[in-house]
Short mmCIF file of C-alpha atoms and ligand atoms in Angstrom, two decimals:
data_model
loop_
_atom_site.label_atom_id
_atom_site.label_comp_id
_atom_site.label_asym_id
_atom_site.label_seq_id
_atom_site.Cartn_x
_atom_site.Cartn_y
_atom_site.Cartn_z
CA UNK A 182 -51.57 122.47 -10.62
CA UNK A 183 -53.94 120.89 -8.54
CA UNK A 184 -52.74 119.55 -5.53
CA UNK A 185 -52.58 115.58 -5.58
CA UNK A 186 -52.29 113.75 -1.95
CA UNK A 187 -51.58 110.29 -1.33
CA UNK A 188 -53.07 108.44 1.79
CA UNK A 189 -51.40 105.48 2.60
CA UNK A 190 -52.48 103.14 5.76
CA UNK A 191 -50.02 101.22 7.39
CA UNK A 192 -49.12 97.85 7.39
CA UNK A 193 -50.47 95.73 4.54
CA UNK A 194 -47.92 92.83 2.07
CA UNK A 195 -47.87 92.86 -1.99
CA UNK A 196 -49.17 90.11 -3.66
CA UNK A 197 -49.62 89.16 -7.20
CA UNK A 198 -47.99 89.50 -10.76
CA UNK A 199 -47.62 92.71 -12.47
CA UNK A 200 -46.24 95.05 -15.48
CA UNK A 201 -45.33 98.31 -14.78
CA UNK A 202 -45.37 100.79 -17.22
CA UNK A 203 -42.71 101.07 -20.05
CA UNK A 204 -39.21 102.62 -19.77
CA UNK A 205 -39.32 106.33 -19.30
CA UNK A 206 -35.38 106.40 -21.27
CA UNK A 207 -36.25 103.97 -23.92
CA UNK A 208 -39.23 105.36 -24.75
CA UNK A 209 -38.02 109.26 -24.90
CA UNK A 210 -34.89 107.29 -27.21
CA UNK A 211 -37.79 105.59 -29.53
CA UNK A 212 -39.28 108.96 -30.52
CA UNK A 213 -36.55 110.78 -31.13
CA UNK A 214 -34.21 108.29 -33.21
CA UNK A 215 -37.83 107.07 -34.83
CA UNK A 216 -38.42 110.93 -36.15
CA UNK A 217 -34.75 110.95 -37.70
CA UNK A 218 -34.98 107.90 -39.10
CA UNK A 219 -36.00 106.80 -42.79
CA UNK A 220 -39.21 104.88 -42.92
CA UNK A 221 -41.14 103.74 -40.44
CA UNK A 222 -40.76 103.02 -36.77
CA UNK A 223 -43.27 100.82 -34.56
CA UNK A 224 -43.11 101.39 -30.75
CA UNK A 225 -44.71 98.92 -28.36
CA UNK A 226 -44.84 99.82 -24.66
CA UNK A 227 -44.43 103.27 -24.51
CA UNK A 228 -44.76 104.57 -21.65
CA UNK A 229 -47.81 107.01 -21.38
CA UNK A 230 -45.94 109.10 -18.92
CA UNK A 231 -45.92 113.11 -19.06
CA UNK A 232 -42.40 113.13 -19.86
CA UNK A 233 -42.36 110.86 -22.93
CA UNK A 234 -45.17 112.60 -24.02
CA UNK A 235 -43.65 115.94 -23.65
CA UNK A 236 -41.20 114.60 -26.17
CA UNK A 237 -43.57 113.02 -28.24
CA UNK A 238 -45.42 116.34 -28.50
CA UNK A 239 -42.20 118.55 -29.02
CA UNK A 240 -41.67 116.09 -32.17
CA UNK A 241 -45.25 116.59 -33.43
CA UNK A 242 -44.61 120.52 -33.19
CA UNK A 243 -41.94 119.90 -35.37
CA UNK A 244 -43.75 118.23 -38.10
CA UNK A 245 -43.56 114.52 -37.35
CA UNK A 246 -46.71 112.39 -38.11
CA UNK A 247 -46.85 109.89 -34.85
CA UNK A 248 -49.87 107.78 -34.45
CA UNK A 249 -50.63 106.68 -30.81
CA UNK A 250 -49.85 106.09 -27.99
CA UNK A 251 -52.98 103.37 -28.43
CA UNK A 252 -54.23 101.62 -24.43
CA UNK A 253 -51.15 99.44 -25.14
CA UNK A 254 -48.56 101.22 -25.65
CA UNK A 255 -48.22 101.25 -29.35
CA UNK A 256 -46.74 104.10 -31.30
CA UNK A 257 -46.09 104.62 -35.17
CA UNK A 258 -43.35 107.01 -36.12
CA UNK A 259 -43.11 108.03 -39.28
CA UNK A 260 -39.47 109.27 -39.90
CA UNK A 261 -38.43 112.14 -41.92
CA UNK A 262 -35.11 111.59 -42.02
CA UNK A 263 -32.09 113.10 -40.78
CA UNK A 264 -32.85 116.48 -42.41
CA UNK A 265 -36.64 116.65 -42.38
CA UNK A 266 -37.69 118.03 -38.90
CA UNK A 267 -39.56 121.31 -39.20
CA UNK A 268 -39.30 124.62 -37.52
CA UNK A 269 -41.77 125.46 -34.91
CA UNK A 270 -42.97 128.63 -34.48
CA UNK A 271 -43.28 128.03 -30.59
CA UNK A 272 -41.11 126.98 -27.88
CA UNK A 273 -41.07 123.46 -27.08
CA UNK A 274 -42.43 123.00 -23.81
CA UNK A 275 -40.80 120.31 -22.20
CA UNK A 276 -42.82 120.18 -18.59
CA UNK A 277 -40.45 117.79 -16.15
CA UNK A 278 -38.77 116.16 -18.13
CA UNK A 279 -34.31 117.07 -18.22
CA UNK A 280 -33.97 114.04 -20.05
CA UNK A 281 -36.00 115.88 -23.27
CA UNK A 282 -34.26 118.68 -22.36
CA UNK A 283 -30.94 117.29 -22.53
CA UNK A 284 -31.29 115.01 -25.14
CA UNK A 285 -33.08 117.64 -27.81
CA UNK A 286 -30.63 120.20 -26.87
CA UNK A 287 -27.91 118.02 -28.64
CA UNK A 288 -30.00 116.93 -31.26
CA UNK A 289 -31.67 120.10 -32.25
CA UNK A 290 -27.74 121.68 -32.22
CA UNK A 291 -27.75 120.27 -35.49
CA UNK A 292 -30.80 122.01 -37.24
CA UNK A 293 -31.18 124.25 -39.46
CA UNK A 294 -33.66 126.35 -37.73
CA UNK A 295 -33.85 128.49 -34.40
CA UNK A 296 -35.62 126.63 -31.35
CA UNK A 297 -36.29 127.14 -27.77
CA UNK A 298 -36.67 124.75 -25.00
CA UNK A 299 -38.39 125.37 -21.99
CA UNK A 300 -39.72 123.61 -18.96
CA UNK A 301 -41.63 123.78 -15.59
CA UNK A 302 -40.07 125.44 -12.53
CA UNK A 303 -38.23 122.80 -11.80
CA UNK A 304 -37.06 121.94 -15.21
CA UNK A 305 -35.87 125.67 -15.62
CA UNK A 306 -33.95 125.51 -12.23
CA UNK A 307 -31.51 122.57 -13.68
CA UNK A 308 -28.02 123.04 -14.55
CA UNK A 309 -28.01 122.55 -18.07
CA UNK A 310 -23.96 124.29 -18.64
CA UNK A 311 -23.29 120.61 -18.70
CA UNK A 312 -24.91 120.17 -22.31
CA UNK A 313 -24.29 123.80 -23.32
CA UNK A 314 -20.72 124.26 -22.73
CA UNK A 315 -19.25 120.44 -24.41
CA UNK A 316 -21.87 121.13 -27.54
CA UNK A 317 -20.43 124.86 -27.60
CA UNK A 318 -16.78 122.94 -27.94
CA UNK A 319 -18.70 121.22 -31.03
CA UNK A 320 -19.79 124.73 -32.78
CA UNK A 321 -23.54 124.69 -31.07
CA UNK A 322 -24.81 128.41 -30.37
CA UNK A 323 -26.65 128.08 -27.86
CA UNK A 324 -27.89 130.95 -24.99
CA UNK A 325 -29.57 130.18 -21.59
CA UNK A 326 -29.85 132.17 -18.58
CA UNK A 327 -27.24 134.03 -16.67
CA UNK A 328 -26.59 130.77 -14.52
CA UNK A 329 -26.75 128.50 -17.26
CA UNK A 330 -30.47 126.99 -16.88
CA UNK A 331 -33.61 127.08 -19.32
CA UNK A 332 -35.00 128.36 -21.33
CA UNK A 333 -31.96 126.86 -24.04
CA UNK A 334 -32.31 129.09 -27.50
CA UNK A 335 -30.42 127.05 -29.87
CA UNK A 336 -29.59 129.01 -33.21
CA UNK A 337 -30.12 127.02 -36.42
CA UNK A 338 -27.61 126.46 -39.25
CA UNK A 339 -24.44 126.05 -36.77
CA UNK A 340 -21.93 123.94 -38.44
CA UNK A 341 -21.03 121.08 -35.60
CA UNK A 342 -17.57 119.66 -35.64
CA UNK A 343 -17.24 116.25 -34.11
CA UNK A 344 -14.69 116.06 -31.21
CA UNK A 345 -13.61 114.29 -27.82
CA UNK A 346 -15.65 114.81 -24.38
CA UNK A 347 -13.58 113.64 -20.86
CA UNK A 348 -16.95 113.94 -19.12
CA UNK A 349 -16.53 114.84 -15.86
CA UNK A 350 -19.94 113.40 -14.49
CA UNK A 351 -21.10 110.00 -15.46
CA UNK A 352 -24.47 111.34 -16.92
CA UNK A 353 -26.22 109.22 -19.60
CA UNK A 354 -27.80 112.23 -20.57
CA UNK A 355 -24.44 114.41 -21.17
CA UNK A 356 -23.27 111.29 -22.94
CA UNK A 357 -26.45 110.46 -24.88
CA UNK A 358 -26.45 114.58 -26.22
CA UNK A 359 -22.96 114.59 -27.22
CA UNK A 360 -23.77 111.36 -29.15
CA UNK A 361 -27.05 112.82 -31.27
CA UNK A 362 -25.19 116.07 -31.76
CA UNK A 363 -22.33 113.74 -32.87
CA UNK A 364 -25.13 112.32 -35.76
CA UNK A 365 -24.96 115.97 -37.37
CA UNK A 366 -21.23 116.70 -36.78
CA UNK A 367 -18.25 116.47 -38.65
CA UNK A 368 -16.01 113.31 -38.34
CA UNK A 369 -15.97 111.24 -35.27
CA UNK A 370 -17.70 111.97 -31.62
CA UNK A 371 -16.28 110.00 -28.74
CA UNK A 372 -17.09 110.58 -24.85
CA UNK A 373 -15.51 109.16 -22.01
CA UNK A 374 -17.49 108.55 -19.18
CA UNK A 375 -15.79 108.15 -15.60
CA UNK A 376 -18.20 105.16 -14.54
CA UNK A 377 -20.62 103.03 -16.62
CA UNK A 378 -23.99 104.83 -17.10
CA UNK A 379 -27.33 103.76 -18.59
CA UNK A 380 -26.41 102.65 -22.82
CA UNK A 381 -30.02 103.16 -24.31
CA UNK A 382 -28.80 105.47 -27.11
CA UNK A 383 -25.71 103.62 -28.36
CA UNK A 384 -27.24 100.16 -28.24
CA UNK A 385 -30.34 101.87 -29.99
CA UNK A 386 -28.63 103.78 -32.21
CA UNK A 387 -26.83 100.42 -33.47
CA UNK A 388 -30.52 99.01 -33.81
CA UNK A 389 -31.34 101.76 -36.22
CA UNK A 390 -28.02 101.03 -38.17
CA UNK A 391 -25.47 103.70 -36.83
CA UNK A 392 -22.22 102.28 -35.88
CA UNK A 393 -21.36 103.39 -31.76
CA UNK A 394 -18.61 101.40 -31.31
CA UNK A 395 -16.85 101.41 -27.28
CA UNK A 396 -13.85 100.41 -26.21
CA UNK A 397 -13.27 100.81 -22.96
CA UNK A 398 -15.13 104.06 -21.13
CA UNK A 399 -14.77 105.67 -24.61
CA UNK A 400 -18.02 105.44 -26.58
CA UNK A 401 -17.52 107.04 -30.52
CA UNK A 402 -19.82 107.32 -33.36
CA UNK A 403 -19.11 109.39 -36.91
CA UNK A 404 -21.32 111.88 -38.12
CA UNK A 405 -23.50 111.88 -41.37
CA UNK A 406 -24.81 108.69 -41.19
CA UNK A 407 -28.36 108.12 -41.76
CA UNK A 408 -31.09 105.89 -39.20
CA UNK A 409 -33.14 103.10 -40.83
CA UNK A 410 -36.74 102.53 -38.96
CA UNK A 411 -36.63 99.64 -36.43
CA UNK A 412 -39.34 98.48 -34.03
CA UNK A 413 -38.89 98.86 -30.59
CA UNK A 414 -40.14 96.90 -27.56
CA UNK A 415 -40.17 99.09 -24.61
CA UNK A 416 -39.95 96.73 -21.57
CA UNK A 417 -41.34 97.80 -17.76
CA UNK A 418 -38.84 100.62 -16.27
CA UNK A 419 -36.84 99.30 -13.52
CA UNK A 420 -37.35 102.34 -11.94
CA UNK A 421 -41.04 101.99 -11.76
CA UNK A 422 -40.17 98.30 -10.55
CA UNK A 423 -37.94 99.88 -7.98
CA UNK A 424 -40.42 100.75 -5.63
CA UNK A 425 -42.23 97.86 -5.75
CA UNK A 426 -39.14 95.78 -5.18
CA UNK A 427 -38.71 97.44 -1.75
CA UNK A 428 -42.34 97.40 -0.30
CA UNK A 429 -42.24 93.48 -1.28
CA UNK A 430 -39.18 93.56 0.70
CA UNK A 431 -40.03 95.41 3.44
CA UNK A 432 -43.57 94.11 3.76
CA UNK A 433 -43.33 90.80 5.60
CA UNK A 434 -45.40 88.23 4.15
CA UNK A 435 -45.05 89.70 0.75
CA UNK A 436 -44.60 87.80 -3.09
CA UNK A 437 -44.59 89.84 -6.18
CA UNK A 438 -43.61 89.18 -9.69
CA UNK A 439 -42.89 92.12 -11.81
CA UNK A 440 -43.24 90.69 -15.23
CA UNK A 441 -41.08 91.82 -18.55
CA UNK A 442 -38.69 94.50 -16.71
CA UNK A 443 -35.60 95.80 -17.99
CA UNK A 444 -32.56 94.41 -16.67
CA UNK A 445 -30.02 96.40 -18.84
CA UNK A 446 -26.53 95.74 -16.98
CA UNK A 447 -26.43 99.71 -16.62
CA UNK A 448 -29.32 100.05 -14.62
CA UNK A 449 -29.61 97.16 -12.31
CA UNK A 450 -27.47 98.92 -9.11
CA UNK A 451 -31.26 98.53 -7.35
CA UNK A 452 -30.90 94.61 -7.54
CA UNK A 453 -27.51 94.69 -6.49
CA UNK A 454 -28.12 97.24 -3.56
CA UNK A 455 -31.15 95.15 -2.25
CA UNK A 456 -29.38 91.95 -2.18
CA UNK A 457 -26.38 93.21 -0.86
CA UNK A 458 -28.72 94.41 2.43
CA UNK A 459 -30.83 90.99 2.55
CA UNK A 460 -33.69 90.89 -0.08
CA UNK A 461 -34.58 87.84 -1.51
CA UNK A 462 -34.69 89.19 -5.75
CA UNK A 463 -35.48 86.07 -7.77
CA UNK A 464 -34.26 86.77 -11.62
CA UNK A 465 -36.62 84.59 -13.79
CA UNK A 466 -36.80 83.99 -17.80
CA UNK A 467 -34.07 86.24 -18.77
CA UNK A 468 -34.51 87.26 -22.53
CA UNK A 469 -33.39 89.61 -24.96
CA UNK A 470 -35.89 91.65 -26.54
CA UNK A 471 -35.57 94.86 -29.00
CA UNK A 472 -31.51 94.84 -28.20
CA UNK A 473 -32.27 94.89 -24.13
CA UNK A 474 -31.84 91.96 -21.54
CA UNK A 475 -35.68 91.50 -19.82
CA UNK A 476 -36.79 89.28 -17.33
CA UNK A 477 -39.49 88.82 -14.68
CA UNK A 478 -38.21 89.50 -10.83
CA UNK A 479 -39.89 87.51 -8.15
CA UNK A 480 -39.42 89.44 -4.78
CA UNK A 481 -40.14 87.90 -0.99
CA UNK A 482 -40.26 89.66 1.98
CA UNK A 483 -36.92 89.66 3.60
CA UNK A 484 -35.19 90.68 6.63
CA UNK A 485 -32.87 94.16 5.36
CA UNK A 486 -29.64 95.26 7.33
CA UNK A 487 -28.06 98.03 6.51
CA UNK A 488 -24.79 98.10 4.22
CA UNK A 489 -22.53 100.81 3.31
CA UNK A 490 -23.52 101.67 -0.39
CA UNK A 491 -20.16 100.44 -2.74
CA UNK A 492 -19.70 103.71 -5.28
CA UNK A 493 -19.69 102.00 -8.13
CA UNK A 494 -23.56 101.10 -7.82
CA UNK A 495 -24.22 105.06 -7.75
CA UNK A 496 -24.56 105.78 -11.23
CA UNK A 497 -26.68 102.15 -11.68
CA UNK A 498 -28.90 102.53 -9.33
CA UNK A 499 -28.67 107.26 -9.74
CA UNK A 500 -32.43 107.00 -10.13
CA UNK A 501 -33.84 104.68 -7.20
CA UNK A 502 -32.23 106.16 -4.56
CA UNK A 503 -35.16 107.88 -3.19
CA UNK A 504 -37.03 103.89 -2.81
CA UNK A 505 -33.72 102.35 -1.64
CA UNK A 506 -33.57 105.35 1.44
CA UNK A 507 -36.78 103.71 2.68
CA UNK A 508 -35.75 100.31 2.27
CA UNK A 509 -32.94 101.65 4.58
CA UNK A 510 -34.72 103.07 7.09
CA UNK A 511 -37.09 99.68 7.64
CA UNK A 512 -33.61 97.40 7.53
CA UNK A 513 -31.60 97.13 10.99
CA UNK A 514 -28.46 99.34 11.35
CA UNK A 515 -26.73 101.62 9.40
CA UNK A 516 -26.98 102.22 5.75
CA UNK A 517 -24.12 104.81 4.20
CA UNK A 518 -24.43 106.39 0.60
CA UNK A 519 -21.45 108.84 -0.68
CA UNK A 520 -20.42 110.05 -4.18
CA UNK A 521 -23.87 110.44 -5.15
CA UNK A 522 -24.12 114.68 -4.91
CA UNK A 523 -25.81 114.05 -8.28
CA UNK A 524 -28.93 113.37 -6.17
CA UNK A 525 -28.78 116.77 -5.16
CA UNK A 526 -29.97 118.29 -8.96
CA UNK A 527 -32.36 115.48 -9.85
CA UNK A 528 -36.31 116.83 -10.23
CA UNK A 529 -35.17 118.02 -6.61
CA UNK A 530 -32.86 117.59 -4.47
CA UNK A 531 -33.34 114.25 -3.28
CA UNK A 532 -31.01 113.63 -0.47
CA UNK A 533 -32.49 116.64 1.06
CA UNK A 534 -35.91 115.86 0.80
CA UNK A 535 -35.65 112.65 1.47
CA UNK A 536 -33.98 113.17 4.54
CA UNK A 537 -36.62 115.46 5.64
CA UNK A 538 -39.40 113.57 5.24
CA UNK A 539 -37.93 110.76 6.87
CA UNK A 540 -36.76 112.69 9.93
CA UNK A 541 -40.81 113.56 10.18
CA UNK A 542 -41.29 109.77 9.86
CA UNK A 543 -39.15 109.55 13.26
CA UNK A 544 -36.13 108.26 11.28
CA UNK A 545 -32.80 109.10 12.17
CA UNK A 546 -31.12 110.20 8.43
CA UNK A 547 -28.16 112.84 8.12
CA UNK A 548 -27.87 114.24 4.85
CA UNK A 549 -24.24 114.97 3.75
CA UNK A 550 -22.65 116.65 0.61
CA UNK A 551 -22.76 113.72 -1.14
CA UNK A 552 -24.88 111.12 0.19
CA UNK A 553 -26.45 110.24 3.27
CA UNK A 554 -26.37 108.68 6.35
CA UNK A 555 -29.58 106.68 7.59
CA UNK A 556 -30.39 104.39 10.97
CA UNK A 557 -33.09 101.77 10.61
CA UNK A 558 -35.35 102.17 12.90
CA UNK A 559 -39.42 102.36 13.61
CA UNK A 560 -41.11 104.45 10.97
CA UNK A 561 -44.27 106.86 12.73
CA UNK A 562 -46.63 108.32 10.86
CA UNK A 563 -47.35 111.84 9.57
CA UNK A 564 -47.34 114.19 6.38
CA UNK A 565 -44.30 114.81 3.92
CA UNK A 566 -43.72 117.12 1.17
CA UNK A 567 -42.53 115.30 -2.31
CA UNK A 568 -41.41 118.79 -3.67
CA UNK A 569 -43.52 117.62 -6.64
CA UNK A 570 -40.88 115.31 -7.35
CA UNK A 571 -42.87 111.76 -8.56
CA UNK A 572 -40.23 109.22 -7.00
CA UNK A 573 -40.74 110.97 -3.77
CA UNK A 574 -44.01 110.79 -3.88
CA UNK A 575 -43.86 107.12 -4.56
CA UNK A 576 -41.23 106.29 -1.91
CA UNK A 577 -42.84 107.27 0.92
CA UNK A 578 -45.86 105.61 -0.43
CA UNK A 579 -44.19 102.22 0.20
CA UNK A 580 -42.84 103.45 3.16
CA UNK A 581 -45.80 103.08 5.08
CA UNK A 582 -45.68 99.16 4.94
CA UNK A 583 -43.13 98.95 7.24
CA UNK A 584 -44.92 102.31 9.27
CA UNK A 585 -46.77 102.30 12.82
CA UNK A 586 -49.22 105.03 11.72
CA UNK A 587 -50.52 106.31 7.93
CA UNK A 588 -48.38 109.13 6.14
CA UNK A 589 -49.82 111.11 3.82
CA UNK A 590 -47.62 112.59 1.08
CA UNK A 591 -48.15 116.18 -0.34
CA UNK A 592 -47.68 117.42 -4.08
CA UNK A 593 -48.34 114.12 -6.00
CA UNK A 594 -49.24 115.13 -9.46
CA UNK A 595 -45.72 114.52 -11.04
CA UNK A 596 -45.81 110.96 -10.31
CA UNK A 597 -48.06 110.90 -13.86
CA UNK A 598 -44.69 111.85 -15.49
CA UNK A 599 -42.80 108.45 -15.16
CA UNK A 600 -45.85 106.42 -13.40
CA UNK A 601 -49.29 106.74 -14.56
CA UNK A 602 -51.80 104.84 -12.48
CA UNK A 603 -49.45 103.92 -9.69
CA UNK A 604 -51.97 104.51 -6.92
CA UNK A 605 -54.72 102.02 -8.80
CA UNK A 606 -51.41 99.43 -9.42
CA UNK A 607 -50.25 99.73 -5.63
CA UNK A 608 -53.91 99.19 -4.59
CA UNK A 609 -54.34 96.31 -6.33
CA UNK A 610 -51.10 94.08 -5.23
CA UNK A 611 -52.32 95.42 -1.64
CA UNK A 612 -50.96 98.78 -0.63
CA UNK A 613 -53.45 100.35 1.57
CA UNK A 614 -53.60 103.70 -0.26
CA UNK A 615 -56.10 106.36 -1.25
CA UNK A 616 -54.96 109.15 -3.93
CA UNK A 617 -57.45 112.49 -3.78
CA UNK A 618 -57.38 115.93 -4.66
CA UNK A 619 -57.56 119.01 -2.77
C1 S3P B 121 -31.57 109.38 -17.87
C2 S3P B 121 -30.35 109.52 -17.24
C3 S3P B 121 -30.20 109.81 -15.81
C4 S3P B 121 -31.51 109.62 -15.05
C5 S3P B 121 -32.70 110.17 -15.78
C6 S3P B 121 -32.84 109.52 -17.14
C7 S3P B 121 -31.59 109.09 -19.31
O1 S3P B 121 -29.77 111.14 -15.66
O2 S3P B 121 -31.42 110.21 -13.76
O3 S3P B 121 -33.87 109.94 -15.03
O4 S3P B 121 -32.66 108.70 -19.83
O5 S3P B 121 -30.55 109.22 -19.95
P1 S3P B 121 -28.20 111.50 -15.66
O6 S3P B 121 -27.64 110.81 -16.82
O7 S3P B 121 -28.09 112.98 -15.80
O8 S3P B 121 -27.68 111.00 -14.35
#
């Protein structure tokens, strides 16, 4: 891998209107229910991103014909069906991306052919016991290492038996396998999640007429069914938008409007964290489009104080955590996250990292078990390690417009797996930022 480095100069605002690229969950969701389903399915705004591709690819090995991704976004599946998938005769490599991982493992349960799934270091350092051991319950065979990570071999031809999941994480990706492997399964599925998490596959799988029906935090589908084609508009990834809505914040003299973003009640903890500390979010032309709420977010530069985190954001808000520790550390006072140790096995362990790389920055942040503890405070400059995680990398890339002195970021090339062309995008509301090899 070569070694990407970001450059960022302090100071600076973000001005302008843009689109982020498309949502890195929707888009994984329109390949995969697109290659089950009967006829055929048109994507627009796919997100370009290694990790959709990596699932877009694992779907070509197995026989799917999928035209695209054209310049904008547009993808044509055509579906073979619940039954049609072919065998490949490699391993699907699935590079960064646990959501792939997670998802196919559940899907590909139901096959009737032998796979294997395997990703990059970090992918293969994941707990994935938390797939393996519910779809076991169902009748998957399934082997992984001694401690339960990748590479998964699933074994083809097991007969799945549907059944009822108490998860004991709210994890959309738990949920969302459970669900596909559910598709395949005998009877009914139904998982109950502990707190609301991110509802791409259920409200998708509706669109692609398979009942999921929820009542309360019990979400149920029956097996056997088959998935017509639908199209599907991918809109901007909030979590893209995420970092964008706290250099406007933090940035004084800064307006931005992110344009088409996904506002999917599941995923919108960042809005409600921001405001809750001070930023001025502006939620404009709210729509539905493809079965998700959209809208275009205006954000001003605001004055940020620091708030104790309520738990119930965590799981809405599980994957901008890394932009909303910076948008701590430029806001006066204390800012408090707990019940969030699932930070801890994301693409690395982000309260960790995080914490060192602001500590370098001069900041005062305490990790804990679960959360964190940070004092706003003035941001230095200096260099940081992403740990080849992308929404590192792109945190502390913000971070500098609230910094006395540049910071330069190390290990950048993952941000192409949710984020492709962030640097240019950055650049051109205003971030003073230089991306270069070495
Ligand atoms: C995702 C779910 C989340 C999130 C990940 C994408 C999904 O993971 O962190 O980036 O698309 O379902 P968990 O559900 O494991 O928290």
């Amino acid at each position: 891998m070569s070694n990407l480095k970001f450059k960022v100069q302090p100071g600076g605002q973000l001005n302008g209107t843009i689109r982020v690229p498309g949502d890195k969950s929707i888009s994984h969701r329109s390949i995969m229910l697109g290659s089950l389903a009967e006829g055929t399915t048109e994507v627009s705004g796919f997100l370009q991103g290694e990790d959709s591709l990596a699932t877009l690819n694992a779907f070509r090995q197995m026989g799917v014909q999928i035209e695209g991704p054209s310049d904008e976004g547009r993808v044509t599946v055509h579906g073979v069906g619940m039954d049609g998938l072919q065998p490949s005769d490699q391993a699907l490599d699935l590079g960064n991306s646990g959501t792939s991982m997670r998802l196919l493992s559940g899907l590909l349960s139901g096959q009737a052919f032998d796979v294997t799934l395997e990703g990059d270091e970090s992918l293969s350092g994941r707990p994935m016991r938390r797939v393996t051991d519910p779809l076991a319950e169902m009748g998957a065979i399934i082997e992984t290492e001694a401690d339960g990570t990748a590479p998964l071999k699933i074994r083809g031809g097991a007969p799945l038996k549907g059944f009822h999941y108490e998860m004991p994480m709210a994890s959309a990706q738990v949920k969302s396998c459970l669900l596909l492997a559910g598709l395949y399964a005998e009877g009914e599925t139904c998982v109950t999640e502990p707190a609301p998490t991110r509802d791409h596959t259920e409200r998708m799988l509706n669109g692609f007429g398979v009942a999921v029906t929820r009542s309360g935090d019990k979400i149920c589908l029956q097996g056997g069914g088959k998935l017509q084609a639908a199209e599907v508009d991918v809109p901007a990834d909030i979590s893209s938008t995420a970092f964008f809505l706290v250099g406007a914040s933090i940035a004084s003299g800064s307006d931005l409007t992110l344009e088409h973003v996904g506002i999917n009640p599941t995923r919108i903890g960042v809005i409600n964290i921001l405001r809750a500390m001070g930023a001025n979010i502006e939620v404009l032309n709210e729509r539905v489009s493809g079965g998700e709420p959209v809208a275009d977010l205006r954000v001003q530069s605001a004055a940020l104080h620091g708030i104790e985190i309520p738990v119930d954001q965590v799981p809405l808000a599980i994957d901008e955590f890394p932009a909303l520790f910076v948008a701590a550390a430029c806001a006066e006072g204390e800012t408090t996250l707990r019940g969030a140790e699932e930070l801890r096995v994301k693409e690395s362990d982000r309260i960790q990292v995080m914490a060192d790389g602001l500590t370098t920055l001069g900041i005062d942040a305490k990790p804990t078990a679960d959360g964190i503890v940070i004092q706003g405070g003035t941001m230095g400059g200096g260099t940081v390690y992403s740990h080849h995680d992308h929404r590192i990398s792109m945190s502390f890339a913000m971070a500098a417009l609230c910094a006395t002195a540049p910071i330069e970021i190390e290990g950048c090339d993952n941000v192409n797996t949710s984020f492709p062309g962030f640097s240019d995008l950055a650049a051109r509301v205003g971030l003073n930022i230089e991306a270069y090899s070495s």
